[in-house]
Short mmCIF file of C-alpha atoms in Angstrom, two decimals:
data_model
loop_
_atom_site.label_atom_id
_atom_site.label_comp_id
_atom_site.label_asym_id
_atom_site.label_seq_id
_atom_site.Cartn_x
_atom_site.Cartn_y
_atom_site.Cartn_z
CA MET A 1 4.93 -11.08 -72.38
CA ILE A 2 4.25 -14.09 -69.81
CA ARG A 3 6.41 -17.55 -69.97
CA PHE A 4 6.05 -20.35 -67.83
CA GLU A 5 8.31 -22.83 -67.92
CA GLY A 6 8.29 -26.03 -65.72
CA VAL A 7 6.29 -24.22 -63.21
CA HIS A 8 5.43 -26.00 -59.92
CA LYS A 9 3.92 -24.84 -56.87
CA TRP A 10 2.84 -26.79 -53.49
CA PHE A 11 0.53 -25.85 -51.08
CA GLY A 12 1.89 -28.28 -48.21
CA ALA A 13 1.25 -31.65 -49.91
CA LEU A 14 -1.19 -30.24 -52.44
CA HIS A 15 0.43 -30.02 -55.76
CA VAL A 16 -1.43 -26.98 -57.12
CA LEU A 17 0.68 -26.36 -60.13
CA ASN A 18 2.39 -29.16 -62.04
CA ASP A 19 4.76 -28.35 -64.76
CA ILE A 20 3.26 -25.64 -66.17
CA ASN A 21 4.50 -24.42 -69.70
CA LEU A 22 2.73 -21.46 -71.50
CA HIS A 23 3.67 -18.32 -73.56
CA VAL A 24 1.07 -15.58 -73.65
CA LYS A 25 2.31 -13.19 -76.40
CA PRO A 26 1.71 -9.18 -76.24
CA GLY A 27 -1.75 -8.56 -77.40
CA GLU A 28 -2.93 -12.30 -76.85
CA VAL A 29 -6.08 -12.91 -74.80
CA VAL A 30 -5.99 -16.16 -73.05
CA VAL A 31 -9.06 -17.72 -71.23
CA VAL A 32 -8.05 -20.13 -68.71
CA CYS A 33 -11.03 -22.65 -67.75
CA GLY A 34 -11.60 -26.10 -65.57
CA PRO A 35 -13.53 -27.23 -62.86
CA SER A 36 -12.77 -25.62 -59.52
CA GLY A 37 -9.81 -26.67 -57.52
CA SER A 38 -7.95 -27.36 -60.58
CA GLY A 39 -5.58 -24.61 -60.04
CA LYS A 40 -6.61 -21.92 -62.47
CA SER A 41 -6.98 -18.94 -60.10
CA THR A 42 -3.36 -19.98 -58.51
CA LEU A 43 -2.13 -19.89 -61.91
CA ILE A 44 -3.33 -16.49 -62.72
CA ARG A 45 -2.34 -15.39 -59.13
CA THR A 46 1.37 -16.52 -59.80
CA ILE A 47 1.91 -13.74 -62.52
CA ASN A 48 2.07 -10.78 -60.07
CA ARG A 49 3.41 -13.13 -57.42
CA LEU A 50 0.33 -12.80 -55.21
CA GLU A 51 1.34 -16.78 -55.36
CA PRO A 52 5.03 -17.30 -55.26
CA ILE A 53 6.11 -20.34 -57.52
CA GLN A 54 8.16 -22.78 -56.10
CA GLU A 55 10.05 -24.04 -59.06
CA GLY A 56 10.55 -23.62 -62.49
CA LYS A 57 10.73 -20.33 -64.28
CA LEU A 58 8.43 -17.56 -64.80
CA VAL A 59 9.36 -14.17 -66.71
CA VAL A 60 7.03 -11.51 -67.22
CA ASP A 61 7.62 -8.30 -69.22
CA GLY A 62 11.20 -9.40 -69.48
CA MET A 63 11.50 -9.80 -65.53
CA ASP A 64 12.22 -13.02 -63.99
CA LEU A 65 9.93 -13.64 -60.76
CA LEU A 66 12.04 -16.09 -58.95
CA ASP A 67 15.37 -13.33 -59.60
CA LYS A 68 15.73 -11.80 -55.93
CA ARG A 69 16.76 -8.52 -57.84
CA THR A 70 13.11 -8.18 -59.48
CA ASP A 71 11.68 -5.23 -58.06
CA ILE A 72 8.19 -6.87 -57.42
CA ASN A 73 6.26 -3.62 -56.83
CA LYS A 74 7.48 -2.15 -60.13
CA LEU A 75 6.52 -5.25 -62.17
CA ARG A 76 3.19 -5.19 -60.13
CA ALA A 77 2.55 -1.58 -61.44
CA GLU A 78 2.51 -2.88 -64.97
CA ILE A 79 -0.06 -5.68 -64.33
CA GLY A 80 -3.60 -4.95 -63.72
CA PHE A 81 -5.44 -7.41 -61.67
CA VAL A 82 -9.09 -7.74 -61.37
CA PHE A 83 -10.47 -9.73 -58.59
CA GLN A 84 -13.74 -11.94 -58.38
CA GLN A 85 -14.93 -10.01 -55.26
CA PHE A 86 -14.01 -6.52 -56.96
CA ASN A 87 -11.67 -5.40 -53.77
CA LEU A 88 -12.67 -1.67 -54.22
CA TYR A 89 -11.41 0.05 -51.51
CA PRO A 90 -14.44 0.73 -49.70
CA HIS A 91 -13.55 4.39 -47.64
CA LEU A 92 -12.36 5.81 -50.97
CA THR A 93 -14.96 7.34 -53.48
CA VAL A 94 -14.85 5.99 -57.28
CA LEU A 95 -12.58 8.60 -58.52
CA LYS A 96 -10.24 7.95 -55.72
CA ASN A 97 -10.04 4.18 -56.05
CA ILE A 98 -9.00 4.74 -59.98
CA THR A 99 -6.43 7.78 -59.30
CA LEU A 100 -4.61 6.50 -56.13
CA ALA A 101 -2.08 4.46 -57.52
CA PRO A 102 -1.51 6.52 -60.68
CA ILE A 103 -0.83 9.74 -58.36
CA LYS A 104 1.28 7.87 -55.59
CA ILE A 105 2.97 5.24 -57.19
CA ARG A 106 3.34 6.98 -61.21
CA LYS A 107 3.66 10.44 -59.66
CA VAL A 108 1.10 11.44 -62.16
CA PRO A 109 -0.15 15.25 -61.03
CA PRO A 110 -3.67 14.70 -59.39
CA LYS A 111 -5.32 16.98 -61.96
CA GLU A 112 -4.26 14.65 -64.97
CA ALA A 113 -4.96 11.62 -62.85
CA GLU A 114 -8.49 12.89 -62.52
CA ALA A 115 -8.72 13.71 -66.00
CA GLN A 116 -7.34 10.42 -66.97
CA ALA A 117 -10.02 8.71 -64.58
CA MET A 118 -12.86 10.38 -66.06
CA ALA A 119 -12.00 9.10 -69.28
CA LEU A 120 -11.81 5.73 -68.10
CA LEU A 121 -15.07 5.85 -66.38
CA GLU A 122 -16.78 7.05 -69.47
CA ARG A 123 -15.02 3.75 -71.16
CA VAL A 124 -16.76 1.59 -68.80
CA GLY A 125 -19.96 3.83 -68.73
CA LEU A 126 -19.89 5.03 -65.10
CA PRO A 127 -19.00 8.76 -65.35
CA GLU A 128 -21.96 9.66 -63.18
CA LYS A 129 -20.64 7.89 -60.24
CA ARG A 130 -17.17 9.57 -59.79
CA ASP A 131 -18.15 10.69 -56.14
CA ALA A 132 -19.96 7.62 -55.05
CA HIS A 133 -18.50 5.08 -52.97
CA PRO A 134 -18.28 1.38 -53.39
CA ALA A 135 -20.81 0.35 -51.03
CA GLN A 136 -23.37 2.33 -53.06
CA LEU A 137 -22.71 0.71 -56.42
CA SER A 138 -24.04 -2.89 -57.86
CA GLY A 139 -21.65 -5.88 -58.29
CA GLY A 140 -21.59 -5.04 -61.96
CA GLN A 141 -20.50 -1.58 -61.38
CA GLN A 142 -18.00 -2.23 -58.74
CA GLN A 143 -16.54 -4.56 -61.05
CA ARG A 144 -16.51 -2.14 -63.80
CA VAL A 145 -14.84 0.44 -61.69
CA ALA A 146 -12.36 -2.08 -60.43
CA ILE A 147 -11.03 -2.49 -64.32
CA ALA A 148 -11.06 1.10 -64.40
CA ARG A 149 -8.83 1.01 -61.55
CA GLY A 150 -6.47 -1.52 -63.19
CA LEU A 151 -6.34 0.47 -66.56
CA ALA A 152 -5.28 3.68 -64.77
CA MET A 153 -2.11 2.52 -64.17
CA LYS A 154 -1.76 2.01 -68.04
CA PRO A 155 -0.45 -1.71 -67.79
CA LYS A 156 1.02 -3.92 -70.17
CA ILE A 157 -1.13 -6.83 -68.83
CA MET A 158 -4.52 -7.31 -67.28
CA LEU A 159 -5.37 -10.25 -65.46
CA PHE A 160 -8.85 -11.47 -64.45
CA ASP A 161 -9.55 -13.92 -61.70
CA GLU A 162 -13.15 -14.85 -62.43
CA PRO A 163 -14.42 -11.36 -62.71
CA THR A 164 -17.84 -12.41 -63.32
CA SER A 165 -18.58 -15.23 -60.65
CA ALA A 166 -19.74 -13.24 -58.07
CA LEU A 167 -22.15 -11.09 -60.18
CA ASP A 168 -25.92 -11.71 -60.14
CA PRO A 169 -26.93 -12.71 -63.77
CA GLU A 170 -28.05 -9.71 -65.32
CA MET A 171 -25.05 -7.67 -64.63
CA ILE A 172 -22.36 -10.26 -65.94
CA GLY A 173 -22.85 -8.88 -69.69
CA GLU A 174 -22.04 -5.21 -69.00
CA VAL A 175 -18.63 -6.68 -67.47
CA LEU A 176 -17.96 -8.88 -70.02
CA GLN A 177 -18.69 -5.95 -72.90
CA VAL A 178 -16.03 -4.10 -70.81
CA MET A 179 -13.44 -6.84 -70.98
CA LYS A 180 -14.49 -7.45 -75.13
CA ASP A 181 -13.90 -3.73 -75.83
CA LEU A 182 -10.31 -3.86 -73.60
CA ALA A 183 -9.21 -7.10 -75.64
CA GLU A 184 -9.88 -5.60 -79.11
CA SER A 185 -8.17 -2.44 -78.06
CA GLY A 186 -5.18 -4.77 -78.21
CA MET A 187 -4.32 -5.50 -74.38
CA THR A 188 -2.49 -8.68 -73.59
CA MET A 189 -5.06 -10.44 -71.23
CA MET A 190 -5.38 -13.69 -69.41
CA VAL A 191 -8.99 -14.34 -67.87
CA VAL A 192 -9.90 -17.15 -65.43
CA THR A 193 -13.47 -17.60 -66.28
CA HIS A 194 -16.48 -20.08 -66.85
CA GLU A 195 -18.12 -17.54 -69.37
CA MET A 196 -17.78 -19.88 -72.51
CA GLY A 197 -19.39 -17.68 -74.57
CA PHE A 198 -17.03 -14.62 -73.76
CA ALA A 199 -14.02 -17.57 -74.33
CA ARG A 200 -15.27 -18.58 -77.72
CA GLU A 201 -16.13 -14.97 -78.87
CA VAL A 202 -13.13 -13.27 -77.53
CA SER A 203 -10.16 -15.38 -76.75
CA ASP A 204 -7.31 -16.22 -79.10
CA ARG A 205 -6.45 -19.44 -77.02
CA ILE A 206 -8.10 -21.46 -74.33
CA VAL A 207 -6.10 -23.28 -71.92
CA PHE A 208 -7.67 -25.95 -69.95
CA MET A 209 -6.64 -26.96 -66.63
CA ASP A 210 -7.20 -29.91 -64.11
CA HIS A 211 -5.51 -30.82 -60.79
CA GLY A 212 -3.03 -28.27 -61.37
CA VAL A 213 -1.99 -29.71 -64.99
CA ILE A 214 -2.75 -28.07 -68.25
CA LEU A 215 -4.25 -30.70 -70.20
CA GLU A 216 -5.33 -29.07 -73.26
CA THR A 217 -4.36 -25.57 -75.04
CA ALA A 218 -6.34 -24.61 -78.22
CA GLU A 219 -7.83 -22.11 -80.08
CA PRO A 220 -11.60 -21.37 -79.26
CA GLU A 221 -13.23 -23.10 -82.49
CA GLU A 222 -10.95 -26.30 -81.89
CA PHE A 223 -11.51 -26.44 -78.61
CA PHE A 224 -15.49 -26.00 -78.30
CA LYS A 225 -15.83 -28.21 -81.72
CA ASN A 226 -13.29 -30.77 -81.06
CA PRO A 227 -12.08 -31.20 -77.39
CA LYS A 228 -8.78 -33.56 -77.46
CA HIS A 229 -8.97 -34.47 -73.95
CA ASP A 230 -11.66 -36.42 -72.05
CA ARG A 231 -11.64 -34.34 -69.06
CA ALA A 232 -12.55 -31.28 -71.24
CA LYS A 233 -15.15 -33.43 -73.17
CA GLN A 234 -16.63 -33.94 -69.85
CA PHE A 235 -16.29 -30.40 -68.69
CA LEU A 236 -17.57 -28.86 -71.86
CA LYS A 237 -20.78 -30.82 -71.91
CA GLN A 238 -21.24 -30.18 -68.10
CA ILE A 239 -20.77 -26.52 -68.30
CA LEU A 240 -22.69 -26.11 -71.63
CA SER A 241 -25.79 -28.09 -70.63
CA PRO A 242 -25.59 -28.39 -66.94
CA MET A 243 -28.93 -30.61 -66.97
CA HIS A 244 -27.49 -33.35 -68.67
CA MET B 1 -21.28 18.97 10.10
CA ASN B 2 -20.82 22.86 10.20
CA TYR B 3 -18.74 23.26 7.07
CA GLN B 4 -19.57 26.52 5.32
CA PHE B 5 -19.75 25.82 1.62
CA ASP B 6 -17.84 28.78 -0.52
CA TRP B 7 -18.28 28.37 -4.07
CA ALA B 8 -17.32 31.40 -4.77
CA VAL B 9 -13.55 30.52 -3.89
CA VAL B 10 -13.58 28.42 -7.08
CA THR B 11 -15.84 30.62 -9.36
CA SER B 12 -14.27 33.91 -8.99
CA GLY B 13 -11.07 35.68 -8.31
CA LYS B 14 -7.63 34.22 -8.00
CA TYR B 15 -8.53 31.19 -7.35
CA PHE B 16 -10.63 30.64 -10.17
CA GLU B 17 -7.52 32.15 -12.39
CA TRP B 18 -5.49 29.49 -10.94
CA LEU B 19 -7.91 26.78 -11.86
CA VAL B 20 -8.43 28.14 -15.37
CA SER B 21 -4.80 28.27 -16.01
CA GLY B 22 -4.86 24.43 -14.84
CA VAL B 23 -7.21 23.54 -17.34
CA VAL B 24 -5.41 25.10 -20.23
CA VAL B 25 -2.20 23.30 -19.30
CA THR B 26 -4.44 19.89 -19.37
CA VAL B 27 -5.94 20.56 -22.48
CA LYS B 28 -2.36 21.51 -23.80
CA ILE B 29 -0.87 18.22 -22.21
CA SER B 30 -3.81 16.23 -23.38
CA VAL B 31 -4.23 17.21 -27.00
CA VAL B 32 -0.56 17.08 -28.01
CA SER B 33 -0.33 13.47 -26.32
CA ILE B 34 -3.16 12.54 -28.06
CA ALA B 35 -1.96 13.39 -31.30
CA LEU B 36 1.71 12.12 -30.82
CA SER B 37 0.17 8.60 -29.09
CA PHE B 38 -1.75 8.36 -31.91
CA LEU B 39 0.68 8.65 -34.50
CA LEU B 40 2.91 6.58 -32.61
CA GLY B 41 0.43 4.02 -32.06
CA LEU B 42 -0.16 3.62 -35.84
CA VAL B 43 3.54 3.15 -36.43
CA ILE B 44 4.11 0.55 -33.81
CA ALA B 45 1.17 -1.13 -34.94
CA VAL B 46 2.26 -1.61 -38.28
CA MET B 47 5.82 -2.73 -36.82
CA ARG B 48 4.01 -5.03 -35.04
CA MET B 49 2.58 -6.79 -37.84
CA SER B 50 5.78 -6.51 -39.94
CA ARG B 51 7.11 -9.83 -41.08
CA PHE B 52 10.85 -8.32 -40.54
CA ARG B 53 11.57 -10.52 -37.41
CA PRO B 54 13.96 -7.23 -35.88
CA VAL B 55 10.90 -4.93 -36.15
CA TYR B 56 8.67 -7.30 -34.99
CA TRP B 57 10.35 -8.01 -32.07
CA PHE B 58 11.39 -4.42 -31.34
CA ALA B 59 7.49 -3.45 -31.52
CA HIS B 60 6.45 -6.54 -29.26
CA GLY B 61 9.11 -5.58 -26.67
CA TYR B 62 8.06 -1.94 -26.86
CA LEU B 63 4.34 -3.16 -26.44
CA GLU B 64 5.10 -5.73 -23.43
CA PHE B 65 7.35 -2.97 -21.70
CA PHE B 66 5.26 0.07 -21.50
CA ARG B 67 1.83 -1.48 -20.79
CA ASN B 68 3.09 -3.65 -17.84
CA THR B 69 4.66 -0.74 -15.96
CA PRO B 70 2.90 1.82 -14.16
CA LEU B 71 2.47 5.35 -15.85
CA LEU B 72 3.57 7.17 -12.54
CA VAL B 73 6.90 5.08 -12.81
CA GLN B 74 7.31 6.10 -16.44
CA ILE B 75 6.64 9.68 -15.50
CA PHE B 76 9.34 9.88 -12.97
CA PHE B 77 11.64 7.92 -14.95
CA TRP B 78 11.68 10.65 -17.84
CA TYR B 79 11.48 13.35 -15.32
CA PHE B 80 14.25 12.33 -12.68
CA GLY B 81 16.26 9.63 -15.11
CA SER B 82 15.92 10.32 -18.62
CA TYR B 83 18.32 13.60 -18.37
CA LYS B 84 21.20 11.96 -17.09
CA VAL B 85 21.47 9.91 -20.08
CA LEU B 86 20.23 11.84 -23.05
CA PRO B 87 22.43 14.13 -25.15
CA ASP B 88 22.96 17.57 -23.81
CA ALA B 89 21.68 19.35 -26.86
CA VAL B 90 18.38 17.10 -26.47
CA ASN B 91 18.18 18.23 -22.91
CA GLN B 92 18.43 21.56 -23.82
CA TRP B 93 15.79 21.55 -26.39
CA LEU B 94 13.25 19.88 -23.90
CA ASN B 95 14.08 22.84 -21.08
CA ALA B 96 13.40 24.94 -23.48
CA GLN B 97 10.08 23.44 -24.05
CA GLY B 98 9.66 23.33 -20.09
CA PHE B 99 10.95 19.99 -19.26
CA GLU B 100 8.17 18.96 -16.74
CA PHE B 101 5.81 19.63 -19.32
CA ALA B 102 7.89 17.52 -22.10
CA ALA B 103 8.47 14.66 -19.59
CA ALA B 104 4.66 14.43 -18.95
CA VAL B 105 4.08 14.66 -22.89
CA ILE B 106 6.84 12.02 -23.38
CA ALA B 107 5.38 9.56 -20.51
CA LEU B 108 1.86 9.87 -21.63
CA THR B 109 2.41 9.49 -25.24
CA ILE B 110 4.51 6.22 -25.18
CA TYR B 111 2.58 4.81 -22.52
CA THR B 112 -0.86 5.44 -24.29
CA SER B 113 0.59 4.65 -27.75
CA ALA B 114 1.33 1.08 -26.48
CA PHE B 115 -2.45 0.61 -25.75
CA ILE B 116 -3.14 2.45 -29.16
CA ALA B 117 -1.24 0.28 -31.24
CA GLU B 118 -2.97 -3.05 -29.73
CA ASP B 119 -6.23 -1.29 -30.48
CA ILE B 120 -5.57 -0.24 -34.46
CA ARG B 121 -3.92 -3.88 -34.62
CA SER B 122 -7.17 -5.42 -33.79
CA GLY B 123 -8.84 -2.99 -36.32
CA VAL B 124 -6.36 -4.22 -39.01
CA ARG B 125 -7.10 -7.69 -38.41
CA SER B 126 -10.96 -7.53 -39.12
CA ILE B 127 -10.03 -5.67 -42.64
CA PRO B 128 -10.31 -8.61 -45.47
CA LYS B 129 -7.04 -9.73 -46.55
CA GLU B 130 -8.05 -8.96 -50.09
CA GLN B 131 -7.87 -5.46 -49.03
CA MET B 132 -4.06 -5.88 -49.02
CA GLU B 133 -3.89 -8.14 -51.89
CA ALA B 134 -5.60 -5.39 -54.32
CA ALA B 135 -3.27 -2.60 -52.72
CA ARG B 136 -0.21 -4.77 -53.48
CA SER B 137 -1.24 -5.79 -56.86
CA ALA B 138 -1.60 -2.04 -57.64
CA GLY B 139 2.00 -2.04 -56.91
CA PHE B 140 2.15 -0.48 -53.42
CA SER B 141 4.71 -1.78 -50.93
CA TYR B 142 3.59 -3.25 -47.70
CA VAL B 143 4.11 -0.34 -45.71
CA ARG B 144 2.29 2.28 -48.12
CA SER B 145 -0.71 -0.32 -48.59
CA MET B 146 -1.17 -0.07 -44.96
CA PHE B 147 -0.95 3.73 -44.73
CA TYR B 148 -3.05 4.34 -47.74
CA ILE B 149 -5.64 1.68 -47.53
CA ILE B 150 -5.73 -0.65 -44.72
CA LEU B 151 -5.08 1.84 -41.86
CA PRO B 152 -7.50 4.42 -42.75
CA GLN B 153 -10.15 1.48 -42.82
CA ALA B 154 -8.76 -0.05 -39.53
CA VAL B 155 -8.90 3.29 -37.65
CA ARG B 156 -12.54 3.68 -38.85
CA LEU B 157 -13.39 0.64 -36.84
CA THR B 158 -11.04 1.45 -33.96
CA ILE B 159 -12.94 4.47 -33.19
CA PRO B 160 -14.59 3.26 -29.98
CA PRO B 161 -11.88 1.82 -28.44
CA LEU B 162 -9.59 4.79 -29.17
CA ILE B 163 -11.98 6.89 -27.44
CA ASN B 164 -11.51 5.16 -24.33
CA GLN B 165 -8.00 5.62 -24.57
CA PHE B 166 -7.91 9.38 -25.41
CA LEU B 167 -10.17 9.59 -22.12
CA ASN B 168 -7.68 7.94 -20.15
CA LEU B 169 -4.89 9.81 -21.26
CA THR B 170 -6.56 12.89 -20.41
CA LYS B 171 -7.44 11.44 -16.83
CA ASN B 172 -3.83 10.19 -16.47
CA SER B 173 -2.30 13.54 -17.12
CA SER B 174 -3.28 14.33 -13.61
CA LEU B 175 -0.44 12.58 -12.70
CA ALA B 176 1.66 15.24 -14.21
CA MET B 177 1.17 16.97 -11.04
CA THR B 178 3.50 14.94 -9.20
CA ILE B 179 6.71 16.27 -11.51
CA GLY B 180 5.27 19.95 -10.85
CA VAL B 181 3.30 20.59 -13.98
CA ALA B 182 0.90 23.04 -13.07
CA GLU B 183 -2.10 21.51 -14.79
CA LEU B 184 -5.76 21.37 -13.55
CA MET B 185 -4.99 18.78 -10.61
CA TYR B 186 -1.87 20.56 -9.27
CA GLN B 187 -3.93 23.93 -9.25
CA ALA B 188 -6.77 22.40 -7.53
CA ARG B 189 -4.38 20.79 -4.80
CA GLN B 190 -3.02 24.77 -4.47
CA VAL B 191 -6.48 25.98 -3.80
CA GLU B 192 -6.81 23.52 -1.38
CA SER B 193 -3.81 24.47 0.32
CA TYR B 194 -4.28 28.19 0.53
CA THR B 195 -7.89 28.20 1.36
CA PHE B 196 -8.76 24.67 2.75
CA LYS B 197 -11.77 24.55 0.58
CA GLY B 198 -10.74 21.13 -0.34
CA PHE B 199 -14.45 20.01 -1.22
CA GLU B 200 -14.77 23.00 -3.67
CA ALA B 201 -11.20 22.65 -5.20
CA PHE B 202 -11.89 19.39 -5.92
CA SER B 203 -15.52 19.15 -6.99
CA ALA B 204 -14.34 22.05 -9.49
CA ALA B 205 -11.41 19.46 -10.91
CA THR B 206 -14.26 16.75 -11.18
CA VAL B 207 -16.58 18.87 -13.19
CA VAL B 208 -13.64 19.92 -15.34
CA TYR B 209 -12.72 16.33 -16.06
CA VAL B 210 -16.05 15.13 -16.94
CA GLY B 211 -16.45 17.96 -19.04
CA LEU B 212 -13.38 17.39 -21.06
CA SER B 213 -14.34 13.73 -21.40
CA PHE B 214 -17.73 14.29 -22.69
CA ALA B 215 -16.13 17.20 -24.97
CA ILE B 216 -13.82 14.33 -26.23
CA THR B 217 -16.55 11.43 -26.62
CA GLY B 218 -19.02 13.89 -28.31
CA LEU B 219 -16.21 15.35 -30.89
CA MET B 220 -15.22 11.60 -31.34
CA THR B 221 -18.80 10.58 -31.95
CA LEU B 222 -19.59 13.33 -34.15
CA TYR B 223 -16.57 13.05 -36.35
CA ASP B 224 -17.30 9.12 -36.67
CA ARG B 225 -20.68 9.75 -37.38
CA LYS B 226 -20.52 12.46 -39.84
CA VAL B 227 -17.30 12.01 -41.65
CA LEU B 228 -16.72 8.44 -41.30
CA GLN B 229 -19.75 6.22 -41.13
CA PRO B 230 -21.23 7.69 -44.13
CA ILE B 231 -18.32 5.85 -45.98
CA LYS B 232 -19.16 2.19 -45.35
CA VAL B 233 -16.77 0.04 -44.82
CA ARG B 234 -18.50 -3.17 -45.60
#
């Protein structure tokens, strides 16, 4: 579904992605973790070319991202992207946030798009917010709407870039629950997150990065019980018991 | 000072009707030009932000050219100059609209669109770049992202400078008298010529322009407050 082969990226002199090799299979849930500045957000943003790569090969849903003939808008329509800061469209109601792309890009008739949007709002537990504007919602509610917006395009892949990092602690759970349900429905997901509970419980594989390099790829049990790399051991120790 | 004021000249009878017909033409020119210059301003603003160099340079040249030449010159150019180089079919169509009227609308529209484009562009710059990322991620092209997501937000932020541009346009429409458009200023001048009641005639014109300006400001502010502001843009 997503295949990185020897991918490199630089921001000026900074080598932000260094020889990335990773294959995400359909239906797989992969969590990417690592210290800040490790390149994990950049990694996930290359998948829909919010960040272009400079070297190597990146194939997503059969489309080569470096191939000039690839229709990037078509590919992006197949990939839902959830941002740390939600990035809902503030001038539109919740319902219109969700139906805009299906109506304009997929040419879904408005009535049908609305019915689908309402079904998604039920799924994320916010049907009563259909006519609210984003500014009237809490962070957790906004993020759930953002997930519904992504799902409205019936994507093949969902990408999450630190979806709970901007939330108050008591709102993190509601968002993680929606993501967990989504994972259990068989969606292919790649999630950048510091939520180790989610990683352990929901993911199929954990990718640990530092300084633009994938240092370790392991199943969650293995990763938490028995991290191979020293940097991963140190990271886990700090993130699981920050006081020590 | 033994000037005899005669306000009846401008409040009743034939001369009043002249002034009213002038007001109608002024409103027509202004409304049409406001609508067109806003749309054109949007397009030029988007072109000005394009990363495709030829489009960018075209918009840049357009802005600099039309912002930096006097409106009167542009009106005269369209009225006295353009028909000599335009195709016959276009000239015939313009004549059917009333060529004076068409030339005035074209000049006002193009001139004002340059200013509007710059105002809208500064509105766009204050929309967080993440909005564009969200739109592009959904699969919208750059131009569609602009029109569905960025511009609707930017225009909300641009209302105060837009009011200014629409007021300027309405007042600038008085220059259309120079090419014989029978708008308010033209008619006030006529009344003065026939009656020598210059004070009354131009006072009446002044009052009407102030009234129109208040109406524009009032309508835009109302629209902003009732329709746009309840929708918070951050």
